[in-house]
Structure formats: C-alpha cells, structure tokens
Amino acid sequence: MAGTVTINDVGPRDGLQSQPKMLLPAERVRLVRSLLAAGLRHVEVGAFVSPRAVPAMAGAEEVLASLLPTPGVTLTVLVPNVKGYELALAAGAGSVCLVLYGSEGMAQANVRMRRAEAETAAVQILDRARADGVRVTATVAVAFECPYDGPVDPSLILDIAARFLELGADELCVADTIGAANPRQVRSLTRALVDRHGADRLACHFHDTRAMGLANIFAAIESGFRKFDASIAGLGGCPFAPGTSGNVATEDVVMMLEQMGFATGIDMARLLQAAELARDLTGTAPGGRAAAWLNRYYRSRAN
Ligand code: COA
Ligand code: ZN
C-alpha cells in the first residue's frame, strides 16, 4: 500500500455556487449525505457569503443545522470575511475555510478588498477561530495564475503559506482557482512547500479547465502531498473567475489514487451514486472523465 490520501469533496460549495440551477438547502443536504455514505470524511458544505453575491449559497445555516453533529466527519464552510466567520460560528460550524489571494485582481473581484486587506481579515478570522476551537483551512486562491492579473509569483505564495502555517492554520490549501497550472509548476511549488513545512498540513485544489487536473494531482503526490480537494461529478466553477470549469472530479481522483495503491477510504460504487445524484440535481454536472468506464466496470461487477 502506497499510503493514505484524504479527499475533501468541495462539490456542495465550490461545485454548486455557479450552477445555472440553484439547489435548495434540503437538496444540498442530500448531496452531502450521499458523499458521506460513499465514505468521504471531509466535505465543504457551503459558504457564509452575501446571498446577493452568491445566491446559490443562501441557507448555509440550514444545511449545517440538518447535518450537524457528524462525529468523525469534518464539514467545512467557506467564510470570505469576518462577518461570514461570525455567521458560521453562530450556525455551529466546527471548521471554516478562509481565503487568501495570489493577486490583487482576484481579491477585488471576489471580496472587493485589496489583497493585503483580505489577508488582515484572514488573520482576524484565524485568531478568533483558534480561540473558539474552530478548525481552519487557509486557502490561497489563484496560487498559479489569475484571470485578471496573469501569472503569479511563486515566492508570494510561499510567503503567504509560511505566514498562515506559522499563525497556526490547521491546513494550508494551494488553489489553482482557474485551472491554469501545469504539472511542472505544481511540482516546483509543492516541493518547495514540502521542503519548508512538511506535508502534514498541506493540501491542493485543482480545477480541470485545461484537462491538467489529474496530472497536477500526480505532481503534488510526487512532492509528498496527501490531501486534495475534488468535486463530485466535476461540478464547479467560480462565479468571479470567468472561463473556469469545475474541479477535478472526485471519482477520477479516487480511481487514479486507488489504482496507484493509495487508500482513500471511499467506496467507488457509492461514489458513482453520489455523482448520479449530483447530475440529477443540477442537470449540468459533467461527470468525471472516466465516468463511462467506471459506470460500466462497477455495474458489471454488481451484476
Ligand atoms: N455573509 C452574508 N452577508 C454579508 C457578508 C457575509 N459574509 N459579508 C457582508 N455581507 C452583507 C453586508 O452585511 C451588507 O448587507 P446590507 O447591504 O444588507 O447591509 C452587504 O453584504 C454588503 O456588504 P459590504 O461589506 O459592502 O460588502 P460588498 O458588497 O463589498 O461584498 C462580500 C463583499 C464579501 C460580502 C461579497 O463580495 C461576497 O460575499 N463575496 C463572496 C465571494 C465568494 O463566495 N466567492 C467564491 C468563493 S472563493
Ligand atoms: Zn475552486
């Protein structure tokens, strides 16, 4: 066995926020439950954001209320600012994802702040979360390339990562928000991160816009990363990053890792049921690139 890899399914948040069809909180809860039934132990279930900015995430408190408590499972919610953190805490969130930016353009588009202002807000959230006993993932958005400002200097990402790991973030997630990174860039940045910090608290988040999602995950695996975001049925796209497609599909990631000898703890047959539910609910989830093969293989084994 090559070891264990942890997958955090971000479909119910990243995946749903820009779908043409908006799901009701009860439908989002169904999707999360189907992921838990497949063995996922980390799911990003919503965001405490302005419902005017992201209408699809309205009712995140209802989603949490239906799901909590879930012993042994980390349900994370995204918080874009201090107000979002306060709302998440009031809703009983035990794990939050705060966002840092590799560019001015993306900070402006996402939260109408300067990059440094967003970082100051993130430090406030992290301090409060540590005092409140809330787990924190610090995600660095557009860590490779920004749709507004272009390529991002890796040294900036290394500085941000070092700062938030030193401040005590439970996890530092490097996000290719628009799916522009190539495996060589990923290998270089992830190696530098592992050399400085070890891999225990590091994670990656790749979109599959240019079909390099799995190759990028492989590059990060080779650097020692063992935690990845992925999205059921490849749902996704950021409403503030034009041209972005979904995250790399959870079923493709699980298939690749298991074939390579890693244990993910995920039951593929049930994961395919979750992917089918994601497609039924949204009507637009693309499904993983291996969907046809996976469905044929697992159906023939079930017969
Ligand atoms: N949750 C809910 N409401 C929020 C909020 C939050 N986290 N933060 C601010 N608001 C409300 C304010 O109370 C205010 O409401 P009001 O007009 O009824 O008084 C309104 O939103 C505008 O607040 P303001 O501080 O002027 O913010 P803004 O209009 O510049 O918008 C954000 C900033 C952060 C609220 C908004 O851009 C946002 O929610 N962005 C999230 C983007 C996102 O989720 N991207 C994808 C994930 S990375
Ligand atoms: Zn994303």
Coordinates of C-alpha atoms and ligand atoms in Angstrom, one line a residue:
M1 CA 0.0 0.0 0.0
A2 CA 1.4 3.4 -1.0
G3 CA -0.3 5.1 1.9
T4 CA -3.4 7.1 2.6
V5 CA -4.8 10.1 0.8
T6 CA -7.5 12.3 2.2
I7 CA -10.1 13.8 -0.2
N8 CA -12.2 16.8 0.7
D9 CA -15.2 17.0 -1.6
V10 CA -15.9 20.7 -2.3
G11 CA -18.8 19.9 -4.7
P12 CA -21.6 21.1 -2.4
R13 CA -19.8 24.5 -2.2
D14 CA -17.4 25.2 -5.0
G15 CA -19.4 23.0 -7.3
L16 CA -22.8 24.5 -6.7
Q17 CA -22.1 28.2 -6.4
S18 CA -22.2 28.9 -10.1
Q19 CA -24.6 26.3 -11.5
P20 CA -27.4 27.7 -13.6
K21 CA -29.9 25.8 -11.4
M22 CA -29.8 26.7 -7.7
L23 CA -30.4 23.9 -5.3
L24 CA -32.5 24.2 -2.1
P25 CA -30.7 23.6 1.2
A26 CA -32.5 20.2 1.5
E27 CA -31.1 19.1 -1.9
R28 CA -27.6 20.2 -0.9
V29 CA -28.0 18.1 2.3
R30 CA -29.0 15.1 0.2
L31 CA -25.9 15.5 -1.9
V32 CA -23.7 15.8 1.2
R33 CA -25.3 12.7 2.7
S34 CA -24.6 10.7 -0.4
L35 CA -20.9 11.7 -0.2
L36 CA -20.8 10.7 3.5
A37 CA -22.4 7.4 2.5
A38 CA -19.6 6.8 0.0
G39 CA -17.0 7.2 2.7
L40 CA -16.0 10.8 2.3
R41 CA -14.9 12.2 5.7
H42 CA -14.2 15.8 4.6
V43 CA -16.9 17.8 2.8
E44 CA -17.2 21.5 2.1
V45 CA -20.9 22.0 2.6
G46 CA -21.5 25.7 2.0
A47 CA -20.4 29.3 2.3
F48 CA -21.4 32.2 4.5
V49 CA -21.2 34.8 1.9
S50 CA -23.5 37.6 0.8
P51 CA -26.6 36.0 -0.7
R52 CA -26.6 38.9 -3.2
A53 CA -23.0 38.0 -4.3
V54 CA -23.6 34.2 -4.4
P55 CA -27.4 33.4 -4.3
A56 CA -26.7 29.6 -4.6
M57 CA -25.1 29.5 -1.1
A58 CA -28.1 31.1 0.7
G59 CA -29.3 29.0 3.5
A60 CA -25.9 27.6 4.5
E61 CA -27.1 27.7 8.2
E62 CA -30.0 25.4 7.3
V63 CA -27.6 23.0 5.6
L64 CA -25.3 22.9 8.6
A65 CA -28.3 22.5 11.0
S66 CA -29.5 19.5 9.1
L67 CA -26.1 17.8 9.1
L68 CA -24.6 18.5 12.5
P69 CA -23.4 16.8 14.6
T70 CA -21.4 14.4 12.5
P71 CA -18.8 12.7 14.7
G72 CA -15.6 11.7 12.8
V73 CA -16.6 14.0 9.8
T74 CA -15.2 17.4 9.0
L75 CA -17.8 19.6 7.5
T76 CA -16.2 22.9 6.4
V77 CA -17.8 26.2 5.3
L78 CA -16.2 28.9 3.4
V79 CA -16.0 32.4 5.1
P80 CA -14.9 35.3 2.9
N81 CA -14.7 37.9 5.7
V82 CA -15.1 38.4 9.4
K83 CA -18.9 38.7 9.1
G84 CA -19.0 35.3 7.3
Y85 CA -17.0 33.8 10.2
E86 CA -19.4 35.2 12.8
L87 CA -22.4 33.8 10.9
A88 CA -20.7 30.4 10.5
L89 CA -19.8 30.3 14.2
A90 CA -23.4 31.2 15.2
A91 CA -24.6 28.3 12.9
G92 CA -22.4 25.8 14.8
A93 CA -19.6 25.4 12.2
G94 CA -16.6 23.5 13.6
S95 CA -14.4 24.0 10.5
V96 CA -14.0 27.0 8.3
C97 CA -12.1 27.8 5.1
L98 CA -10.8 31.3 4.8
V99 CA -9.4 32.7 1.6
L100 CA -6.1 34.5 0.7
Y101 CA -5.3 35.7 -2.7
G102 CA -2.3 35.4 -5.0
S103 CA -3.4 38.6 -6.9
E104 CA -5.0 42.0 -6.4
G105 CA -7.5 41.4 -9.3
M106 CA -9.0 38.3 -7.7
A107 CA -9.2 39.8 -4.2
Q108 CA -11.1 42.7 -5.7
A109 CA -13.4 40.5 -7.8
N110 CA -14.2 38.1 -5.0
V111 CA -14.5 40.3 -1.9
R112 CA -13.9 43.9 -3.1
M113 CA -10.8 44.1 -0.9
R114 CA -7.1 44.8 -1.6
R115 CA -5.0 41.6 -1.3
A116 CA -3.5 42.9 2.0
E117 CA -6.9 43.8 3.4
A118 CA -8.2 40.3 2.8
E119 CA -5.1 39.0 4.5
T120 CA -5.7 41.1 7.5
A121 CA -9.3 39.9 7.7
A122 CA -8.0 36.3 7.4
V123 CA -5.6 36.8 10.3
Q124 CA -8.5 38.1 12.4
I125 CA -10.6 35.1 11.5
L126 CA -7.8 32.7 12.3
D127 CA -7.1 34.3 15.7
R128 CA -10.8 34.1 16.6
A129 CA -11.2 30.5 15.3
R130 CA -8.3 29.4 17.3
A131 CA -9.8 30.9 20.5
D132 CA -13.2 29.4 19.6
G133 CA -11.7 25.9 18.9
V134 CA -12.8 26.1 15.3
R135 CA -10.6 24.2 12.7
V136 CA -9.2 26.4 9.9
T137 CA -8.2 25.7 6.3
A138 CA -6.4 28.7 4.8
T139 CA -6.9 28.5 1.0
V140 CA -4.6 30.6 -1.2
A141 CA -6.8 31.3 -4.3
V142 CA -5.2 31.9 -7.7
A143 CA -1.9 30.5 -6.5
F144 CA -0.6 29.9 -10.0
E145 CA -2.4 32.3 -12.3
C146 CA -5.1 35.0 -12.0
P147 CA -7.7 35.6 -14.7
Y148 CA -7.3 39.4 -14.3
D149 CA -3.6 39.8 -13.4
G150 CA -1.9 36.8 -15.1
P151 CA 0.9 34.6 -13.8
V152 CA 1.5 34.7 -10.0
D153 CA 5.0 34.8 -8.5
P154 CA 5.6 31.6 -6.5
S155 CA 7.6 33.4 -3.9
L156 CA 4.4 35.4 -2.9
I157 CA 2.5 32.1 -2.4
L158 CA 5.4 30.7 -0.3
D159 CA 5.4 33.8 1.9
I160 CA 1.6 33.6 2.4
A161 CA 1.8 29.9 3.1
A162 CA 4.6 30.3 5.7
R163 CA 2.7 33.1 7.4
F164 CA -0.5 31.2 7.9
L165 CA 1.1 27.9 8.8
E166 CA 3.2 29.8 11.4
L167 CA 0.0 31.5 12.7
G168 CA -1.5 28.0 13.3
A169 CA -3.8 27.2 10.4
D170 CA -4.7 23.6 10.6
E171 CA -4.4 23.3 6.8
L172 CA -2.9 25.3 4.0
C173 CA -4.5 24.7 0.7
V174 CA -3.0 25.9 -2.6
A175 CA -5.7 26.5 -5.1
D176 CA -5.5 26.7 -8.9
T177 CA -8.8 28.5 -9.0
I178 CA -9.0 28.8 -12.7
G179 CA -7.3 25.5 -13.7
A180 CA -4.3 27.1 -15.4
A181 CA -1.4 25.4 -13.6
N182 CA 0.8 22.8 -15.4
P183 CA 2.4 19.8 -13.6
R184 CA 5.9 21.3 -13.8
Q185 CA 4.8 24.4 -12.0
V186 CA 2.9 22.3 -9.5
R187 CA 5.9 20.1 -8.8
S188 CA 8.1 23.1 -8.2
L189 CA 5.7 24.9 -5.8
T190 CA 4.6 21.8 -3.9
R191 CA 8.2 20.6 -3.5
A192 CA 9.2 24.0 -2.1
L193 CA 6.3 23.9 0.3
V194 CA 7.0 20.3 1.5
D195 CA 10.7 21.2 1.9
R196 CA 9.9 24.1 4.2
H197 CA 6.9 22.8 6.1
G198 CA 6.5 19.0 5.7
A199 CA 3.3 17.7 4.0
D200 CA 1.1 17.1 7.1
R201 CA -0.9 20.4 6.9
L202 CA -0.7 20.9 3.1
A203 CA -3.5 20.4 0.5
C204 CA -4.1 21.3 -3.1
H205 CA -7.2 22.3 -5.0
F206 CA -7.3 22.0 -8.8
H207 CA -9.8 22.9 -11.4
D208 CA -9.8 20.8 -14.6
T209 CA -10.4 23.7 -17.1
R210 CA -7.4 22.7 -19.3
A211 CA -7.6 18.9 -18.6
M212 CA -4.5 19.1 -16.3
G213 CA -6.2 18.4 -13.0
L214 CA -5.1 14.8 -12.6
A215 CA -1.6 15.4 -13.9
N216 CA -1.4 18.3 -11.3
I217 CA -2.5 16.0 -8.5
F218 CA 0.1 13.4 -9.6
A219 CA 2.8 16.1 -9.5
A220 CA 1.7 17.1 -5.9
I221 CA 1.6 13.4 -4.9
E222 CA 5.2 13.0 -6.1
S223 CA 6.1 16.0 -3.9
G224 CA 4.5 14.3 -0.9
F225 CA 1.1 16.0 -0.7
R226 CA -1.6 13.6 0.6
K227 CA -4.6 15.9 0.9
F228 CA -6.7 17.1 -2.1
D229 CA -9.9 18.9 -2.8
A230 CA -12.1 17.4 -5.6
S231 CA -15.7 17.8 -6.6
I232 CA -18.2 15.1 -7.2
A233 CA -19.0 14.7 -10.9
G234 CA -16.6 17.5 -11.6
L235 CA -19.1 20.1 -10.6
G236 CA -17.9 23.7 -10.3
G237 CA -16.5 26.9 -11.5
C238 CA -16.0 30.2 -9.7
P239 CA -18.6 33.0 -10.5
F240 CA -15.9 35.6 -10.1
A241 CA -13.3 33.9 -12.3
P242 CA -14.6 33.8 -15.9
G243 CA -14.0 30.8 -18.1
T244 CA -13.3 28.4 -15.2
S245 CA -14.7 24.9 -15.3
G246 CA -15.3 22.5 -12.4
N247 CA -12.9 21.0 -10.0
V248 CA -11.2 17.8 -10.9
A249 CA -13.9 15.1 -10.4
T250 CA -13.7 13.1 -7.1
E251 CA -14.4 9.9 -8.9
D252 CA -11.5 10.4 -11.3
V253 CA -9.1 11.3 -8.4
V254 CA -10.2 8.3 -6.3
M255 CA -9.8 6.0 -9.3
M256 CA -6.3 7.2 -10.1
L257 CA -5.2 7.1 -6.4
E258 CA -6.6 3.6 -5.7
Q259 CA -5.1 2.2 -8.9
M260 CA -1.7 3.7 -7.8
G261 CA -2.1 1.8 -4.5
F262 CA -3.3 4.6 -2.2
A263 CA -6.1 4.1 0.2
T264 CA -8.8 6.7 0.1
G265 CA -11.5 5.0 2.3
I266 CA -14.0 5.7 -0.5
D267 CA -16.4 3.2 -1.9
M268 CA -16.5 3.7 -5.7
A269 CA -19.9 2.2 -6.3
R270 CA -21.5 4.5 -3.8
L271 CA -19.4 7.4 -5.1
L272 CA -20.9 6.8 -8.5
Q273 CA -24.3 7.0 -7.0
A274 CA -23.4 10.4 -5.5
A275 CA -22.2 11.5 -8.9
E276 CA -25.5 10.4 -10.4
L277 CA -27.4 12.4 -7.7
A278 CA -25.2 15.5 -8.5
R279 CA -26.2 15.1 -12.2
D280 CA -29.9 14.6 -11.4
L281 CA -30.0 17.6 -9.0
T282 CA -28.1 20.1 -11.2
G283 CA -28.7 18.8 -14.7
T284 CA -25.3 20.1 -15.6
A285 CA -22.6 18.2 -13.6
P286 CA -20.2 17.0 -16.3
G287 CA -19.2 13.8 -14.6
G288 CA -15.6 12.6 -14.3
R289 CA -13.6 11.9 -17.5
A290 CA -13.6 8.2 -16.6
A291 CA -17.4 8.1 -15.9
A292 CA -18.3 5.8 -18.9
W293 CA -15.6 3.3 -17.9
L294 CA -16.3 3.5 -14.2
N295 CA -20.0 3.0 -14.7
R296 CA -19.6 0.0 -17.0
Y297 CA -17.0 -1.6 -14.7
Y298 CA -18.8 -1.2 -11.4
R299 CA -22.2 -2.1 -13.0
S300 CA -20.8 -5.3 -14.4
R301 CA -19.3 -6.2 -11.0
A302 CA -22.6 -5.5 -9.3
N303 CA -24.4 -7.9 -11.7
Ligands
COA1 N1 -22.4 36.9 4.6 C1 -23.6 37.5 4.4 N2 -23.7 38.8 4.2 C2 -22.6 39.6 4.2 C3 -21.4 39.0 4.4 C4 -21.3 37.6 4.6 N3 -20.1 37.0 4.8 N4 -20.4 40.0 4.3 C5 -21.1 41.1 4.0 N5 -22.4 40.9 4.0 C6 -23.5 41.8 3.7 C7 -23.4 43.1 4.4 O1 -24.0 42.9 5.7 C8 -24.2 44.0 3.6 O2 -25.6 43.8 3.7 P1 -26.6 45.0 3.7 O3 -26.4 45.7 2.4 O4 -27.9 44.3 3.9 O5 -26.2 45.9 4.8 C9 -23.8 43.5 2.2 O6 -23.4 42.2 2.3 C10 -22.7 44.3 1.5 O7 -21.6 44.4 2.4 P2 -20.3 45.0 2.1 O8 -19.3 44.9 3.2 O9 -20.5 46.4 1.5 O10 -19.7 44.1 1.0 P3 -19.7 44.1 -0.5 O11 -20.9 44.4 -1.2 O12 -18.4 44.8 -0.9 O13 -19.5 42.5 -0.8 C11 -18.8 40.4 0.1 C12 -18.4 41.8 -0.2 C13 -17.6 39.7 0.7 C14 -19.9 40.3 1.1 C15 -19.3 39.7 -1.2 O14 -18.5 40.1 -2.2 C16 -19.2 38.2 -1.1 O15 -20.0 37.6 -0.4 N6 -18.3 37.6 -1.8 C17 -18.1 36.1 -1.7 C18 -17.5 35.7 -2.9 C19 -17.4 34.2 -3.0 O16 -18.0 33.4 -2.3 N7 -16.6 33.7 -3.9 C20 -16.4 32.3 -4.2 C21 -15.6 31.6 -3.1 S1 -13.9 31.9 -3.1
ZN2 ZN -12.3 26.2 -6.6

